[in-house]
Coordinates of C-alpha atoms in Angstrom, one line a residue:
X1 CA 100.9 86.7 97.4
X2 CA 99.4 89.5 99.8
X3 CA 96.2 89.7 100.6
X4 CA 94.4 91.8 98.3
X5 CA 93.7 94.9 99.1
X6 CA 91.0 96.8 101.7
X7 CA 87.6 96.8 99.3
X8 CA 86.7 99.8 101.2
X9 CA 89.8 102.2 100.1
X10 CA 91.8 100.5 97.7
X11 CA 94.8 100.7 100.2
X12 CA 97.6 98.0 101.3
X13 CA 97.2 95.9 104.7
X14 CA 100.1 95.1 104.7
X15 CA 103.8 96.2 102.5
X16 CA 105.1 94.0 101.1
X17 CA 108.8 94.0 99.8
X18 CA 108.2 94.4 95.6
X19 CA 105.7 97.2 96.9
X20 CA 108.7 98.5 98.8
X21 CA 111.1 97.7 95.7
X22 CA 108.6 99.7 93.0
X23 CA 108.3 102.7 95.4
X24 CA 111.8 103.2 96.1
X25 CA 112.6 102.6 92.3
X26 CA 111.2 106.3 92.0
X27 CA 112.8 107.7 94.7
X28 CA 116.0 108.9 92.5
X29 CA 113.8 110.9 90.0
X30 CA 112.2 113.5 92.3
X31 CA 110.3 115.2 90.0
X32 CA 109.3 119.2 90.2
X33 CA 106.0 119.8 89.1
X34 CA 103.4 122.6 88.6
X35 CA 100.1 120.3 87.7
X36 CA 98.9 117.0 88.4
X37 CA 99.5 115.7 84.7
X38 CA 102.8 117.3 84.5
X39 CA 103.7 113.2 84.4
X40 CA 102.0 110.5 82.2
X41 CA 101.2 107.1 82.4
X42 CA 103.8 104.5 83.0
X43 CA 106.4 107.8 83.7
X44 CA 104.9 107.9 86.9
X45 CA 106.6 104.0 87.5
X46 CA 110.0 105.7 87.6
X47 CA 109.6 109.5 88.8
X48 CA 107.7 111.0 92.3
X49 CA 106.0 113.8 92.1
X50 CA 103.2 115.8 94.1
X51 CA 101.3 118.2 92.3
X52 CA 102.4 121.8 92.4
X53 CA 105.7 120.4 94.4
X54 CA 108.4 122.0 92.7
X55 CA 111.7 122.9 95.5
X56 CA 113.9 119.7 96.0
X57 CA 113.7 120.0 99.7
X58 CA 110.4 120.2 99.8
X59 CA 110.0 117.2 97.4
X60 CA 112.4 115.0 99.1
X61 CA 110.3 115.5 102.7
X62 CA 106.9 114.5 100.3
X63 CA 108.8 111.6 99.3
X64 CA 109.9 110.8 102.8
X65 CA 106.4 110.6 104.0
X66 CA 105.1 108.8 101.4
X67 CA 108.0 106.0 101.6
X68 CA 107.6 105.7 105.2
X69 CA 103.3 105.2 104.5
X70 CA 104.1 102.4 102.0
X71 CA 107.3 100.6 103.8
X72 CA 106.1 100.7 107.7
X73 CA 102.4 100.5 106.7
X74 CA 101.6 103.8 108.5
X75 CA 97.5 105.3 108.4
X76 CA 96.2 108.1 106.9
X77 CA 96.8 110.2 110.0
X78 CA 99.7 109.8 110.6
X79 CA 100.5 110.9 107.0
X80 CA 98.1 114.1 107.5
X81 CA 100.5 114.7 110.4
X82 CA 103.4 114.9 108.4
X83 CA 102.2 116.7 105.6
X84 CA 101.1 119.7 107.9
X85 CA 104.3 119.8 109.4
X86 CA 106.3 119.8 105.8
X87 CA 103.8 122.2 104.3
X88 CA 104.2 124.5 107.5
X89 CA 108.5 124.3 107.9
X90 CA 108.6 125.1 103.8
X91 CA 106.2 127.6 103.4
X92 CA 104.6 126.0 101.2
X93 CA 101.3 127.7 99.5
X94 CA 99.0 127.6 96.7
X95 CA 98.8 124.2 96.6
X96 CA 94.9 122.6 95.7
X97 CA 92.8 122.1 98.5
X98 CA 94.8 124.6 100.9
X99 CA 92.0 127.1 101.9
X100 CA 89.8 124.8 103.5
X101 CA 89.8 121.9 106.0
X102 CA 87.5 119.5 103.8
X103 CA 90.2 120.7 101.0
X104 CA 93.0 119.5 103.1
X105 CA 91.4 116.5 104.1
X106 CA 90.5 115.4 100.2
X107 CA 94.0 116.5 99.2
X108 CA 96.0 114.4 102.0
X109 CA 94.1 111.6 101.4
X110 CA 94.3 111.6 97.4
X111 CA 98.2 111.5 97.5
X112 CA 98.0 108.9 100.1
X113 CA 95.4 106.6 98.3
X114 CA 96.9 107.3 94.7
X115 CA 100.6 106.2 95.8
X116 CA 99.4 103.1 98.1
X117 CA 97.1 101.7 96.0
X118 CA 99.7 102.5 92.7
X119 CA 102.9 101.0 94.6
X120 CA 100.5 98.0 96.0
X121 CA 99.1 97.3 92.4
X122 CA 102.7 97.3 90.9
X123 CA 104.0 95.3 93.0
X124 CA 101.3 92.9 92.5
X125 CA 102.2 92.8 88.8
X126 CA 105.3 91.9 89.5
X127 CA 104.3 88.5 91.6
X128 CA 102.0 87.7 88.5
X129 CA 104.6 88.2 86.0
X130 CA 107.0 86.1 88.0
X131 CA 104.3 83.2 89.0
X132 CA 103.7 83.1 84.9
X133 CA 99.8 82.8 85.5
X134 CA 98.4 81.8 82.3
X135 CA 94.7 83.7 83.4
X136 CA 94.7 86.9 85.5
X137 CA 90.9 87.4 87.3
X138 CA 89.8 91.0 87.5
X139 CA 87.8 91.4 90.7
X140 CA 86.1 94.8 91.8
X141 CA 86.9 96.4 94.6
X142 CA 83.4 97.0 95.9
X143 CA 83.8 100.9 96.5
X144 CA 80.6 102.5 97.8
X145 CA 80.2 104.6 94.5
X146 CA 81.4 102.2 92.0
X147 CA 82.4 102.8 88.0
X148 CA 79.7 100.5 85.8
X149 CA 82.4 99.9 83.5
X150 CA 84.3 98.3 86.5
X151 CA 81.5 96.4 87.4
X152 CA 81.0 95.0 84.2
X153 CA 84.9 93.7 84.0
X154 CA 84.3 91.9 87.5
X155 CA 84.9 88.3 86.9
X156 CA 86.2 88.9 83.8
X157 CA 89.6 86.4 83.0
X158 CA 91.9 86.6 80.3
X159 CA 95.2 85.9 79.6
X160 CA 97.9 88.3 80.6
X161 CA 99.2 89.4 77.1
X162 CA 95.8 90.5 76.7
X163 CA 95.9 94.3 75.4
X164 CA 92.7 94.6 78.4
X165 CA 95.4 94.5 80.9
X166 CA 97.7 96.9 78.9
X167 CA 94.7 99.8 79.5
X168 CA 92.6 98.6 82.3
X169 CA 95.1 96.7 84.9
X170 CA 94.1 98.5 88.3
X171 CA 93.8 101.4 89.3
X172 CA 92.6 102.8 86.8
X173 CA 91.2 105.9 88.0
X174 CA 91.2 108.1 91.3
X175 CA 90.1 105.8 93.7
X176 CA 89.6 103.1 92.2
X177 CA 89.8 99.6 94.3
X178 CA 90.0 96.9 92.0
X179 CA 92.9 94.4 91.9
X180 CA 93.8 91.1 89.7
X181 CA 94.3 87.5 90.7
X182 CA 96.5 84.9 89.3
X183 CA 94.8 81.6 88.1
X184 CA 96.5 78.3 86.9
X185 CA 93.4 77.3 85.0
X186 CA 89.8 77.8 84.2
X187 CA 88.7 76.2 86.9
X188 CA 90.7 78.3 89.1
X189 CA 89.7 81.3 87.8
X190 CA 86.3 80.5 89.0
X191 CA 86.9 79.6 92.3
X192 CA 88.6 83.4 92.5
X193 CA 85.1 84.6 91.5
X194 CA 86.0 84.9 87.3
X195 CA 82.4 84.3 85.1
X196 CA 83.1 81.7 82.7
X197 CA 80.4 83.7 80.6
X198 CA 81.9 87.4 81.0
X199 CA 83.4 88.6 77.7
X200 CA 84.7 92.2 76.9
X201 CA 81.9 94.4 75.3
X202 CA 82.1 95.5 72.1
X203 CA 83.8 98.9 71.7
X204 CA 85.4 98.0 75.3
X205 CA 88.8 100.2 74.0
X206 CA 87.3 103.3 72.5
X207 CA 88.3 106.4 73.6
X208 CA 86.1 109.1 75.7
X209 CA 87.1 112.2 73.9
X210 CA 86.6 114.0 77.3
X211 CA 89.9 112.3 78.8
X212 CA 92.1 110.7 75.7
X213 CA 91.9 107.3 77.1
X214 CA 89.0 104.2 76.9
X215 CA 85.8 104.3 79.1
X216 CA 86.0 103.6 82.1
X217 CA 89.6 105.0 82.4
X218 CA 90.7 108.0 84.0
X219 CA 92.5 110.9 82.5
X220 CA 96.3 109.2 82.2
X221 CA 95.0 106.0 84.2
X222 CA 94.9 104.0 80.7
X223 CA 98.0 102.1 81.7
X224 CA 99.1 99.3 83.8
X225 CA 101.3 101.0 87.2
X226 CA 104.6 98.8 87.2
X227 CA 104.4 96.9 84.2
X228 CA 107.3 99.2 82.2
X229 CA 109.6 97.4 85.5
X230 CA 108.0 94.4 86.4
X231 CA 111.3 92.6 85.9
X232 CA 113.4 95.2 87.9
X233 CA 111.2 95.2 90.6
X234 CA 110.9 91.1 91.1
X235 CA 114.8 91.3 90.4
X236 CA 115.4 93.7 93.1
X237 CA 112.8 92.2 95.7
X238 CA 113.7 88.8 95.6
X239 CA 117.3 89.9 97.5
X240 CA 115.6 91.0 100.7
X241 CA 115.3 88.4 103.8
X242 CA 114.2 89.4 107.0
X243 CA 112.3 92.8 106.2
X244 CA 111.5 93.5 109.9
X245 CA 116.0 94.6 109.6
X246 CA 115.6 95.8 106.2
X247 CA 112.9 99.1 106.1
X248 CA 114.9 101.7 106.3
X249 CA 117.8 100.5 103.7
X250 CA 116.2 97.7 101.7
X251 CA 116.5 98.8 97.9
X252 CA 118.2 101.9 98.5
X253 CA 121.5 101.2 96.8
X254 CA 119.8 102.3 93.5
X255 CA 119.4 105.5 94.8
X256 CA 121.8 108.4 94.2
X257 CA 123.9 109.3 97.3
X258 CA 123.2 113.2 97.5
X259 CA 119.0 112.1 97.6
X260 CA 119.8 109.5 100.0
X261 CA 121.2 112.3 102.7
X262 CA 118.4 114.6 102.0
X263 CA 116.0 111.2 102.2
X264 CA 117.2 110.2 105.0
X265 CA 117.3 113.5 107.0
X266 CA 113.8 114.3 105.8
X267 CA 112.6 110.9 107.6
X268 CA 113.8 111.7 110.5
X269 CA 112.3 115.3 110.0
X270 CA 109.0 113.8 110.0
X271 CA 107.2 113.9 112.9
X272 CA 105.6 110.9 113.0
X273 CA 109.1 109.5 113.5
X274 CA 109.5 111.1 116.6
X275 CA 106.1 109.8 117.6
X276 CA 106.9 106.3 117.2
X277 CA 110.3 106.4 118.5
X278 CA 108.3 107.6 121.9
X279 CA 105.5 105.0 121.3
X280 CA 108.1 102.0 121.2
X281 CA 110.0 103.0 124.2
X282 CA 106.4 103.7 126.2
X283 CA 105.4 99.5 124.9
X284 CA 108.9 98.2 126.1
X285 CA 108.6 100.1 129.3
X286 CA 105.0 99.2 130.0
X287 CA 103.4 102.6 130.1
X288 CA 100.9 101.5 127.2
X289 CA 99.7 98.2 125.6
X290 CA 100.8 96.8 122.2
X291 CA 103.0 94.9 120.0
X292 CA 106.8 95.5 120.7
X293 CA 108.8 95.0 117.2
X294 CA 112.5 93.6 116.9
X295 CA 113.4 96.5 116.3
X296 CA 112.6 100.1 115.9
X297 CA 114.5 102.2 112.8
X298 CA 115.3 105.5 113.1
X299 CA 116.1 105.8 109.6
X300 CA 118.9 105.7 107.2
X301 CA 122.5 106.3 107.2
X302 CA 123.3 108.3 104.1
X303 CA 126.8 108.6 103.0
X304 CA 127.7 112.3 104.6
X305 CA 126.7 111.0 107.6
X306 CA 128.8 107.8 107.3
X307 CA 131.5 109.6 106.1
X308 CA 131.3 111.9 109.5
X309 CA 131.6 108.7 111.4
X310 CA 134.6 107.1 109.2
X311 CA 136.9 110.3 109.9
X312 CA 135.6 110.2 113.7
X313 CA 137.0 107.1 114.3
X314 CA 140.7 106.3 114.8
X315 CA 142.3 103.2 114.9
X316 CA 141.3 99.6 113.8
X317 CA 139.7 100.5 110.1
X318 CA 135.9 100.9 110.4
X319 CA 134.0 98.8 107.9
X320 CA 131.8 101.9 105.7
X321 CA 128.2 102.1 107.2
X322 CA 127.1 104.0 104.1
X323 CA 123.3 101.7 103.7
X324 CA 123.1 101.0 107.1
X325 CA 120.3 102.5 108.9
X326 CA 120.2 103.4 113.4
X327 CA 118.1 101.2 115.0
X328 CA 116.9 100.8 118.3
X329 CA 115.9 97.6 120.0
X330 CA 113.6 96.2 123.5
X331 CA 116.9 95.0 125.2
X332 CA 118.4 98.6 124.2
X333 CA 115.7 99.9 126.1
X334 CA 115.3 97.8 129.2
X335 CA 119.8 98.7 129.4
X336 CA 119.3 102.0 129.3
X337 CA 116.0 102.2 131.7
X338 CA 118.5 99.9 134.6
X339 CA 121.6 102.4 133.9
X340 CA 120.2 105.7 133.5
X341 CA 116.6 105.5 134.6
X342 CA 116.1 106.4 138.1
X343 CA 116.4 108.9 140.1
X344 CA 120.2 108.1 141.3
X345 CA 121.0 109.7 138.3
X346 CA 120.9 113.0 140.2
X347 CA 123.9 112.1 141.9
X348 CA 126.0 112.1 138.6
X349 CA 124.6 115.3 137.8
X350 CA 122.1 113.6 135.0
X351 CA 118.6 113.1 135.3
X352 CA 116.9 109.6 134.7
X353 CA 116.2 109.4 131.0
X354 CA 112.6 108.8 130.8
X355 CA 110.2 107.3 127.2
X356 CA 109.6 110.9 126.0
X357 CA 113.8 111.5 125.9
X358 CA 113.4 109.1 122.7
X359 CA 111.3 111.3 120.5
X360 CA 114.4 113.0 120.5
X361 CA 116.6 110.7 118.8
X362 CA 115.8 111.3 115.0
X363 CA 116.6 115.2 116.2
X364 CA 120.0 114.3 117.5
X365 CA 120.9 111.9 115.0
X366 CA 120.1 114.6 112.5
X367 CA 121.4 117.8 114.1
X368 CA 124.5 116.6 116.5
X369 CA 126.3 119.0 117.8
X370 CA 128.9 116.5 117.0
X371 CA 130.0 112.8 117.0
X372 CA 132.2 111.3 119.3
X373 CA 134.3 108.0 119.2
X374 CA 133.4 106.3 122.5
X375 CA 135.6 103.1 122.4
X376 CA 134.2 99.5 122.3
X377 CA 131.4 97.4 123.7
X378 CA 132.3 94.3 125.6
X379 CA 131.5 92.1 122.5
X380 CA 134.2 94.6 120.7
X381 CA 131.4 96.8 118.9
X382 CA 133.2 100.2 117.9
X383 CA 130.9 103.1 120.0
X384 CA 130.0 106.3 118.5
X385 CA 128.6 109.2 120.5
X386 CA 126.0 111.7 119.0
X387 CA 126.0 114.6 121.1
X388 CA 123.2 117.5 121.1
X389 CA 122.4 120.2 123.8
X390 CA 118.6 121.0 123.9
X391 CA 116.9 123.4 126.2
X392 CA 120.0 123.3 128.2
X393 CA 120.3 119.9 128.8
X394 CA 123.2 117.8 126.6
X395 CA 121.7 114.3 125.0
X396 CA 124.1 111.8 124.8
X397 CA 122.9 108.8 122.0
X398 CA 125.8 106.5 122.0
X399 CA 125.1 103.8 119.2
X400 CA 127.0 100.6 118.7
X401 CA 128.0 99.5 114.8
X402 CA 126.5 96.2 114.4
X403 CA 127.7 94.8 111.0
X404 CA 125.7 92.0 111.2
X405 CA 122.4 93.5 111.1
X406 CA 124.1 96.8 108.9
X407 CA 122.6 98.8 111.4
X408 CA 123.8 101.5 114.6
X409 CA 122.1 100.4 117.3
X410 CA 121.4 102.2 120.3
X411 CA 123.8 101.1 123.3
X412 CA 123.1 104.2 125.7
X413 CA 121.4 107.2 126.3
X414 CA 121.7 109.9 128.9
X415 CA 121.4 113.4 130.1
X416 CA 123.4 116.1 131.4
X417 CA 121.8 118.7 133.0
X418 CA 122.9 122.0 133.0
X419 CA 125.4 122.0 130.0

């Protein structure tokens, strides 16, 4: 299992794929809303929603940022990033929290917190389904402001067809931190911190007339997030190998094709994209510290796009790349920094391409002015140029198909001035 999660915010360290698998589960049921409650319980385990999120484009751009927070582990900031660019491109107003920066702040980093710690939780119930634990250990999360009713669970162990866990598996209210263990016997319990002496208080299920569910729940908390698809989820996760290849396109097949284009062009809308697309070339070419992935995606390929590419290319038959994602890799770089990176590229009436160039990719890949067959690699790899003029300068983003790794990786990139 994962580590559990951070006792200071209730959110992941680290994804982790049946996370992944129970996110994207919901990403086929975008779901307009005007309030907060608009969903219940375990609906929220197969629906997305942001309160007061109604327009499909706006919804699918939400979801995008969201996904990307949960599957590439990305912070709170760079979430508040996107969300002020989404808000500001749709127009979108009236939303809670809107008038005032401490507002913005709160709301940001509920729908961050609330889908993090939800995903992380269900995913969680998935591994303790699947590891058949015959105890589960609830711990508390040690938030600064803690619910007594929490407190007084901590330690507590039962057996997972307990109804407890039916009401009270975490979270169970805004915020809240707690999380469950898996033990194989009593004496395991204890060494996860479970009280051989802790027993459920009396009245433990009654219901606070103020919210409709027990003490110590929230308001449509008083459920267990990814129990109604425990076995789905485990079903689903245990197909992925090798995640570092699989983020953008891992447990995407589920997802209908017209939400997978608007998906997948609202990732590479987000501008935290573009920010890490310049970030990874800057680590690769030394300009800053830092780790330096396998590979860097640059999001999905949904099926207009791959349908684009299919009647672009003549010849040999092109195996579909509908599920594949583009990708760009260190060696990518380093090529592209020997060929096109120095000032002899005046010469051939180009300019050297240089890290911030990159930040343009997801804009290019999204918006070409159009796609070009560009022959094969050396190792036989069918080219495909994407082609975009910008500030009077024409990108070229030639990607190689790479069936292997079901991805479009980046073989060149240059400039043209003056075009």
């Amino acid at each position: 299992m994962p580590d559990q999660p951070s006792a200071a915010s209730g959110v992941l360290r680290r994804p982790f794929t049946e996370q992944v698998a129970f996110f994207r589960g919901k990403l086929g049921n975008l779901v307009p809303t005007e309030r907060w409650d608009d969903l219940e319980r375990e609906q929220h385990d197969t629906g997305f929603m942001v309160a007061g999120a109604a327009k499909a484009d706006l919804l699918s751009d939400l979801a995008a940022a969201v996904d990307r927070t949960i599957a590439e582990g990305k912070g709170l900031e760079s979430f508040r990033k996107d969300f002020r660019a989404i808000v500001e491109r749709h127009g979108w107003h009236g939303w809670t929290g809107e008038d005032t920066k401490g507002g913005r702040a709160w709301r940001t980093r509920t729908i961050y917190r609330a889908n993090a710690s939800t995903s992380y939780s269900a995913g969680r119930y998935a591994q303790l389904v699947a590891g058949d634990f015959p105890l589960w250990v609830y711990r508390h999360g040690g938030s600064k402001e803690p619910r007594l009713e929490h407190l007084g669970f901590d330690g507590l162990y039962l057996p997972p067809s307990h109804d407890f866990w039916t009401i009270f598996y975490p979270p169970s209210d805004w915020g809240c931190s707690c999380y469950v263990l898996g033990a194989r016997s009593e004496r395991g319990a204890r060494r996860l911190g479970g009280d051989p002496d802790k027993t459920l208080p009396e009245g433990w299920d009654r219901i606070d007339p103020r919210t409709g569910a027990p003490h110590g729940a929230g308001r449509n908390w008083d459920y267990a997030p990814g129990a109604s698809v425990a076995p789905v989820v485990r079903a689903t996760a245990e197909k992925i190998r090798h995640w570092d290849y699989r983020i953008a396109k891992g447990f995407m097949e589920g997802v209908p094709e017209a939400m997978r284009d608007s998906l997948a062009a609202s990732y590479r809308s987000l501008p935290s994209v573009a920010d890490d697309a310049r970030g990874y070339a800057r680590r690769v070419l030394g300009d800053i510290d830092g780790d330096i992935e396998p590979l860097r995606t640059l999001g999905l390929v949904g099926p207009q796009q791959a349908d684009i590419i299919a009647d672009t290319w003549t010849g040999d038959p092109l195996r579909p790349v509908d599920l594949y994602d583009f990708s760009m890799a260190r060696d990518d770089i380093l090529h592209i920094v020997k060929g096109h990176g120095d000032s002899s590229e005046e010469l051939r009436g180009q300019r050297a391409i240089t890290a911030e160039d990159y930040a343009l990719l997801p804009l290019i890949l999204n918006q070409p002015d159009r796609v070009e067959q560009a022959g094969r690699s050396r190792a036989g790899e069918p080219l495909l140029s994407f082609v975009k003029t910008i500030n009077g300068e024409q990108f070229i983003a030639r990607f190689a198909v790479r069936n292997k790794q079901r991805t479009l990786g980046l073989k060149t990139f240059f400039v043209r001035k003056g075009k």
